[in-house]
Tab-separated table of C-alpha atoms in Angstrom:
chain	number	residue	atom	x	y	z
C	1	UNK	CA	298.676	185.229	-75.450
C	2	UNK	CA	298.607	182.436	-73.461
C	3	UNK	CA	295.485	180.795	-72.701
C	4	UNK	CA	293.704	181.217	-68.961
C	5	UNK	CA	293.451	177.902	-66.520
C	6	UNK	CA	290.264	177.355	-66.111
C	7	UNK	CA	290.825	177.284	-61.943
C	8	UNK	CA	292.142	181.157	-62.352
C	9	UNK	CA	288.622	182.057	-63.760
C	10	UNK	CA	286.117	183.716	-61.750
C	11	UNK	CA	282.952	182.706	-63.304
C	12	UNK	CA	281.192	184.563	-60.684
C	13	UNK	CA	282.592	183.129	-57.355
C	14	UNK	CA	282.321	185.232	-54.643
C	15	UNK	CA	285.113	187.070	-52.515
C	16	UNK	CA	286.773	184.641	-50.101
C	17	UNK	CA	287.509	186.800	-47.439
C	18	UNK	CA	288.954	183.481	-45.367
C	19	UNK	CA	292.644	183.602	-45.131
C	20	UNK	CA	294.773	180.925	-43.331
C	21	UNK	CA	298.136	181.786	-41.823
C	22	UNK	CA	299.556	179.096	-43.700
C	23	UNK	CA	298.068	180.001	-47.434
C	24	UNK	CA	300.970	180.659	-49.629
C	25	UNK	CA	300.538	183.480	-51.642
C	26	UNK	CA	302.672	184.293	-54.769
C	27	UNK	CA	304.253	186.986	-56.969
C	28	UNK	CA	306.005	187.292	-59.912
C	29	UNK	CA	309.947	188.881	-59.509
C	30	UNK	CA	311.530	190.328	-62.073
C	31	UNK	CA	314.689	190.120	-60.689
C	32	UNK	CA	316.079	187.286	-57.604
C	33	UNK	CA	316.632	190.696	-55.452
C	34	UNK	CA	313.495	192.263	-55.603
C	35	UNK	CA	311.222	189.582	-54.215
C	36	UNK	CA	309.211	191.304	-51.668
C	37	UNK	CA	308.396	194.423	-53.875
C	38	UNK	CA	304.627	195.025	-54.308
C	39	UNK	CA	301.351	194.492	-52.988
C	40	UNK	CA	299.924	192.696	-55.440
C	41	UNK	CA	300.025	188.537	-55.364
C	42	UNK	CA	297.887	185.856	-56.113
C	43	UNK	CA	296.553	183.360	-53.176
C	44	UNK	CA	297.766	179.623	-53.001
C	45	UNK	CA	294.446	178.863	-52.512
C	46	UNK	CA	292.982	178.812	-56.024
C	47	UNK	CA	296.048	178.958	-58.228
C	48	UNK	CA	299.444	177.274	-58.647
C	49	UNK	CA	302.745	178.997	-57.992
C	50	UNK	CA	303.110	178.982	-62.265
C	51	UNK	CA	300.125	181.032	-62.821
C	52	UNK	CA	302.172	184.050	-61.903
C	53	UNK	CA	304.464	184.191	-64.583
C	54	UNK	CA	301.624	182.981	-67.174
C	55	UNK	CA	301.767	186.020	-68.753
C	56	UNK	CA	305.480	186.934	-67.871
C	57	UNK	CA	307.876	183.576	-68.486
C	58	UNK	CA	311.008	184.812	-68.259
C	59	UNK	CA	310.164	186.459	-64.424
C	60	UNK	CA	311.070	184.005	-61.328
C	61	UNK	CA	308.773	183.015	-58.313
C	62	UNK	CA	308.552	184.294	-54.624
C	63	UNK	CA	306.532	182.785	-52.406
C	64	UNK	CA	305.582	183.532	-48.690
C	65	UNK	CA	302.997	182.794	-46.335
C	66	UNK	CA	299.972	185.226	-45.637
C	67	UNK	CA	301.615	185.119	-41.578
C	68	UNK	CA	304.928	186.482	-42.861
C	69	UNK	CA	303.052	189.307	-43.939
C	70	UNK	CA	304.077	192.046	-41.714
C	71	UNK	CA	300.995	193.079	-39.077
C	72	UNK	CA	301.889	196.518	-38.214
C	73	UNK	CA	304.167	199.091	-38.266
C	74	UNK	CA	304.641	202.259	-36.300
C	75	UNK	CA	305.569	205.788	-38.190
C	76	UNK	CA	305.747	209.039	-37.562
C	77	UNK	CA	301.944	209.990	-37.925
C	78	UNK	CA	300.845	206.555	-36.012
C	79	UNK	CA	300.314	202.924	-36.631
C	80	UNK	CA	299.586	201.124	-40.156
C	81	UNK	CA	298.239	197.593	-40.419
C	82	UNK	CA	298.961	195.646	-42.966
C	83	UNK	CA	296.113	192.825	-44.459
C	84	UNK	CA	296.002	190.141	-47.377
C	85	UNK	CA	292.429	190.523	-48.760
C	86	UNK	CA	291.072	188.814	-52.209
C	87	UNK	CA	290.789	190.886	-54.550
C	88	UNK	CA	289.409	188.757	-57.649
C	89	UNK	CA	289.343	189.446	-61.003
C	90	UNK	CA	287.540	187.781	-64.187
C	91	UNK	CA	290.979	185.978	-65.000
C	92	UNK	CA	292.204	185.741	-61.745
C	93	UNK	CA	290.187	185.055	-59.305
C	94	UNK	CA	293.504	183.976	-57.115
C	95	UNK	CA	294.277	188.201	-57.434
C	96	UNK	CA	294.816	189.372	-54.042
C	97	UNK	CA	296.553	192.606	-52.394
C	98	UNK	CA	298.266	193.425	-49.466
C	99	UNK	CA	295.960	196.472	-47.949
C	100	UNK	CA	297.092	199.169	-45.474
C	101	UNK	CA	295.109	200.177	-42.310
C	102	UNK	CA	295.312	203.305	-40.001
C	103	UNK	CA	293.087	203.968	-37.063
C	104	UNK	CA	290.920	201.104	-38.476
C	105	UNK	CA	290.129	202.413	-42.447
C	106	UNK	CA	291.286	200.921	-44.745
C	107	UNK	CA	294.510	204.040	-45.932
C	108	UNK	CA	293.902	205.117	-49.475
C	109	UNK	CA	297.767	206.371	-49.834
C	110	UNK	CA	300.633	204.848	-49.325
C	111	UNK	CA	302.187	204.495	-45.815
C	112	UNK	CA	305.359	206.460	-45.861
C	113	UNK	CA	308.110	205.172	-47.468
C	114	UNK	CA	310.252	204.492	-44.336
C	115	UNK	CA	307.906	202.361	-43.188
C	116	UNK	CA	307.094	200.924	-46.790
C	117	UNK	CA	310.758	200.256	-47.489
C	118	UNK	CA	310.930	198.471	-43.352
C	119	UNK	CA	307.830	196.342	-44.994
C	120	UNK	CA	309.577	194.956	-47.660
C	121	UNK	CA	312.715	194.299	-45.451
C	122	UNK	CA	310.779	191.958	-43.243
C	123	UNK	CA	308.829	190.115	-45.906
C	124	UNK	CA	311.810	189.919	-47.864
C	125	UNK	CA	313.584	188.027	-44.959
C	126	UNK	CA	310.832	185.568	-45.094
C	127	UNK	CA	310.449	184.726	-49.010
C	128	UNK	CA	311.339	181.849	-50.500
C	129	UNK	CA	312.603	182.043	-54.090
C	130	UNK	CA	310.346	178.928	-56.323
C	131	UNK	CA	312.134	180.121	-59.801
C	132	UNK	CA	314.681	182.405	-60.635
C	133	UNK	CA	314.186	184.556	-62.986
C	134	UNK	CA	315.981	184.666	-66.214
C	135	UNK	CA	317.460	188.504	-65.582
S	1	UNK	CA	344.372	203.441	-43.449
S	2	UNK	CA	342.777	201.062	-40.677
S	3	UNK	CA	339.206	202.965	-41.161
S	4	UNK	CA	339.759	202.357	-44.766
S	5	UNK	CA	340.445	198.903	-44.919
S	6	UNK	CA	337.371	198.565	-42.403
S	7	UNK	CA	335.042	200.346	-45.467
S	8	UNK	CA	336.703	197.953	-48.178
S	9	UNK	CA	335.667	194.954	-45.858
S	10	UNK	CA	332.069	195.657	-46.407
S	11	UNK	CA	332.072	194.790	-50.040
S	12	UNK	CA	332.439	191.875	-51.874
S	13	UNK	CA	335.923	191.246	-53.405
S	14	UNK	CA	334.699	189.855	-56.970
S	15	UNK	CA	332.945	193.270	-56.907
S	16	UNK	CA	336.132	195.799	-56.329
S	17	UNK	CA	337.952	196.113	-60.026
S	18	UNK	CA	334.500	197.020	-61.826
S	19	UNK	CA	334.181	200.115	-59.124
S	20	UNK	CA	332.589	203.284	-60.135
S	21	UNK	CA	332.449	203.168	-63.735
S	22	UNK	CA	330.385	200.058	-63.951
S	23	UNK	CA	327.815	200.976	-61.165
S	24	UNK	CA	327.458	204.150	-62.999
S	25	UNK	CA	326.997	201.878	-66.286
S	26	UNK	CA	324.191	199.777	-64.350
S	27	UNK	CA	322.521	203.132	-63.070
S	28	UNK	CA	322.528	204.431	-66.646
S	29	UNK	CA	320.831	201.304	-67.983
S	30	UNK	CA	318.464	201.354	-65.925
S	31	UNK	CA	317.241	204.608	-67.751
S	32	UNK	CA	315.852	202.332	-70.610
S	33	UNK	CA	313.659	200.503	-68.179
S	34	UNK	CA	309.366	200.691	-68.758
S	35	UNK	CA	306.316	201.332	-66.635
S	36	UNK	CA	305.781	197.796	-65.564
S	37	UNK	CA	309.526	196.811	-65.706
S	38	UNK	CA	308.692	194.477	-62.831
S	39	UNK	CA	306.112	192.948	-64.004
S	40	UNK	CA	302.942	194.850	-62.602
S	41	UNK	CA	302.917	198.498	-62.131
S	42	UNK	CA	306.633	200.121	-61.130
S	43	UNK	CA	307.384	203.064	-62.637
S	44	UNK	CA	310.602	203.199	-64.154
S	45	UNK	CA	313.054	205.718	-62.748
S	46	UNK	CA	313.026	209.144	-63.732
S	47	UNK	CA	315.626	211.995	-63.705
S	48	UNK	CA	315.621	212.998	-60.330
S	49	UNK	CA	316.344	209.757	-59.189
S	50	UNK	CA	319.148	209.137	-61.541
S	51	UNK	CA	320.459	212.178	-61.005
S	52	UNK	CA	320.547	211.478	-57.415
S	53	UNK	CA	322.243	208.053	-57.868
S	54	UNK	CA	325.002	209.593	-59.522
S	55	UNK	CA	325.515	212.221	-56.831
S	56	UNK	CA	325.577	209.280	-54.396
S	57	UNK	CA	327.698	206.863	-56.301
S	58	UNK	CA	330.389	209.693	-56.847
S	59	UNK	CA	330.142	211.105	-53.089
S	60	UNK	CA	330.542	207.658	-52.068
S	61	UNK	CA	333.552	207.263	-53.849
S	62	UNK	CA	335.168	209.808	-52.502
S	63	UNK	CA	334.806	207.998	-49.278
S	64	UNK	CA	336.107	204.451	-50.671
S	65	UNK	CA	332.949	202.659	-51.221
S	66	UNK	CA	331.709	201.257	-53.933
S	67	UNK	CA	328.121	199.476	-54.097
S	68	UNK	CA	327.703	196.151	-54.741
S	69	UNK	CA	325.377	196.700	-57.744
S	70	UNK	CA	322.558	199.154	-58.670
S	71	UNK	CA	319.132	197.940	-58.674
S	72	UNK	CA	315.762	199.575	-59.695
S	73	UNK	CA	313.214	200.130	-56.853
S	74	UNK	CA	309.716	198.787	-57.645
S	75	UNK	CA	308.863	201.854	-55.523
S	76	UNK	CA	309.956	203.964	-58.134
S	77	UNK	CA	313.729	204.540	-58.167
S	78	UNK	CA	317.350	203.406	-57.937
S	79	UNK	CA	318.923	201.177	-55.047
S	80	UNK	CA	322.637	201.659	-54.576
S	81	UNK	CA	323.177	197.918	-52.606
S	82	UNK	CA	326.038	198.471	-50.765
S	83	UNK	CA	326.224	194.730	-49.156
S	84	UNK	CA	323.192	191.914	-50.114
S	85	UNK	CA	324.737	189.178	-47.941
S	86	UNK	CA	324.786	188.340	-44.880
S	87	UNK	CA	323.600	191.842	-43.633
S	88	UNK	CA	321.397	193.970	-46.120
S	89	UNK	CA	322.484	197.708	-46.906
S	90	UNK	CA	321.223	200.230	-49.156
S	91	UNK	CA	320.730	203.403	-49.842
S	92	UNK	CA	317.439	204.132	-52.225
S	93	UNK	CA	316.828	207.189	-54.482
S	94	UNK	CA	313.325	207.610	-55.395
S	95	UNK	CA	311.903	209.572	-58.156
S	96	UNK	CA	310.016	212.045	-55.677
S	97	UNK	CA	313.404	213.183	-54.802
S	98	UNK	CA	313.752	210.891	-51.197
S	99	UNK	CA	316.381	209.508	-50.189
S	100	UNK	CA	315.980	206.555	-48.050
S	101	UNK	CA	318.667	204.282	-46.269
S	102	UNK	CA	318.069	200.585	-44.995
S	103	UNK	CA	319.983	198.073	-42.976
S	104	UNK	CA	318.275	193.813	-42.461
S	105	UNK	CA	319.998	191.343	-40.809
S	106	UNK	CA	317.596	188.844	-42.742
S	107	UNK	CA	315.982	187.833	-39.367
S	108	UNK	CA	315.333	190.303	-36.987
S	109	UNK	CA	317.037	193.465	-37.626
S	110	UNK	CA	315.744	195.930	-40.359
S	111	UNK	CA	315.702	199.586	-39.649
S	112	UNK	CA	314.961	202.463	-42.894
S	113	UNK	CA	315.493	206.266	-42.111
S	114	UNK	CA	315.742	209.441	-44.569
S	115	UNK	CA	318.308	210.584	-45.526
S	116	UNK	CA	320.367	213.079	-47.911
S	117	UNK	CA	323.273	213.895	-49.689
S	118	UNK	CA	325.040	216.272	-47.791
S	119	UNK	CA	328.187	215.179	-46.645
S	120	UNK	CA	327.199	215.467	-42.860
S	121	UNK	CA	324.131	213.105	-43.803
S	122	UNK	CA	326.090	210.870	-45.957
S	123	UNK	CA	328.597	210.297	-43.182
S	124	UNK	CA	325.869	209.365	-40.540
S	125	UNK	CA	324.319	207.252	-42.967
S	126	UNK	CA	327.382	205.068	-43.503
S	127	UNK	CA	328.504	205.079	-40.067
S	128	UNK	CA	325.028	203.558	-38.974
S	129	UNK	CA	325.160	201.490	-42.284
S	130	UNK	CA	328.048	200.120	-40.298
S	131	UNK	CA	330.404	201.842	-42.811
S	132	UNK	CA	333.513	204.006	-40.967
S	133	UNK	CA	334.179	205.998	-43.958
S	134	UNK	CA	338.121	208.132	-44.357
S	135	UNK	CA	337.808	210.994	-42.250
């Protein structure tokens, strides 16, 4: 097990709710097609694109920006918004997800997956592959 | 033979010999795959999406189209990629039994609808896929 960078521990710093446009976030992809798969990524603001694949070496590197994010999307049963928020953890305090919106509450479930699968076409037209992986 | 050749077009031409018996290798493998296989939290794909897959791959067939690979979904399925580059197609099978289909220019174009396997849907789907399948 490797051992945590000291920058990627909490030590009981707060939630930083502040976002820029800008802020690269980053995710680990196990494969150079799937790079926009996933809510989960960790903020450029307190880590290094390598801390993703800390615990997963042989995975490549997508990176985006929190404005590629997609906003909003229409469906069926009405509008979802889409929102980086930080979601820290004790050895991560970059951890951050991508959180769904409808009618202005924060959506428990998962949008649908038509417009789930339209979200990862647009992000994926906007990520930029740091590492390949080895698969 | 014209509308044919216009299906043939859509694929890559390295990718023609392997045709259906390798994408139905590479959907069988990916039987072996893990919770996690991505990484973080994708469930692997279960029966009713492989089962699916193969229905597709072999209706496809029939109409002279071959993916380009098959891919796991991190939403919890198989991806039958029937073109990666320049214009994005696919046709997803998810282990809750739907069956989505998705078209990205890369830039500005991305549209995902439901879909099935009946040969009346399958049809649609390619010819909006940009597909003209043999009558």
């Amino acid at each position: 097990m490797p051992e945590i960078p000291e920058h990627l521990l909490r030590r009981g710093r707060p939630v930083d709710p502040e976002f820029s446009p800008s802020e690269l976030l980053f995710r680990a992809v196990a494969r150079k097609d799937l790079t926009a798969e996933g809510f989960l990524v960790n903020r450029g603001k307190y880590s290094e694109s390598n801390d993703v694949i800390l615990l997963r070496p042989s995975h490549g590197i997508a990176a985006f920006e929190v404005q590629d994010v997609p906003e909003e999307l229409d469906g069926p049963e009405g509008a979802y918004r889409f929102k980086v928020e930080h979601a820290p953890e004790e050895d991560n305090y970059a951890h951050s997800e991508v959180r769904t919106y409808k009618e202005g509450q924060r959506h428990p479930q998962k949008p649908p997956r038509t417009l789930r699968t339209l979200f990862r076409l647009q992000l994926s037209a906007r990520v930029r592959l740091l590492k390949e992986p080895a698969t | 033979m014209a509308r044919h050749l216009q299906a043939k077009r859509m694929m890559h031409p390295e990718d023609e010999p392997e045709g259906l018996p390798e994408r139905i290798r590479q959907l069988e493998s990916l039987s072996s795959l893990a919770r996690g296989w991505d990484g973080y939290t994708a469930e692997p794909p279960n029966a009713t999406a492989l089962g699916n897959g193969r229905n597709l791959l072999e209706a496809l067939s029939l109409m002279s189209v071959v993916p380009e690979r098959v891919v796991p979904s991190a939403d919890g399925g198989v991806a039958l990629v029937l073109s990666a580059h320049p214009t994005y197609r696919a046709i997803e099978c998810f282990n809750d039994g739907e069956i989505v289909a998705s078209l990205s220019d890369r830039a500005f174009r991305h549209e995902a609808w439901e879909t099935g396997l009946s040969p009346s849907a399958l049809r649609a789907t390619l010819e909006n896929l940009g597909f003209i399948p043999d009558a």
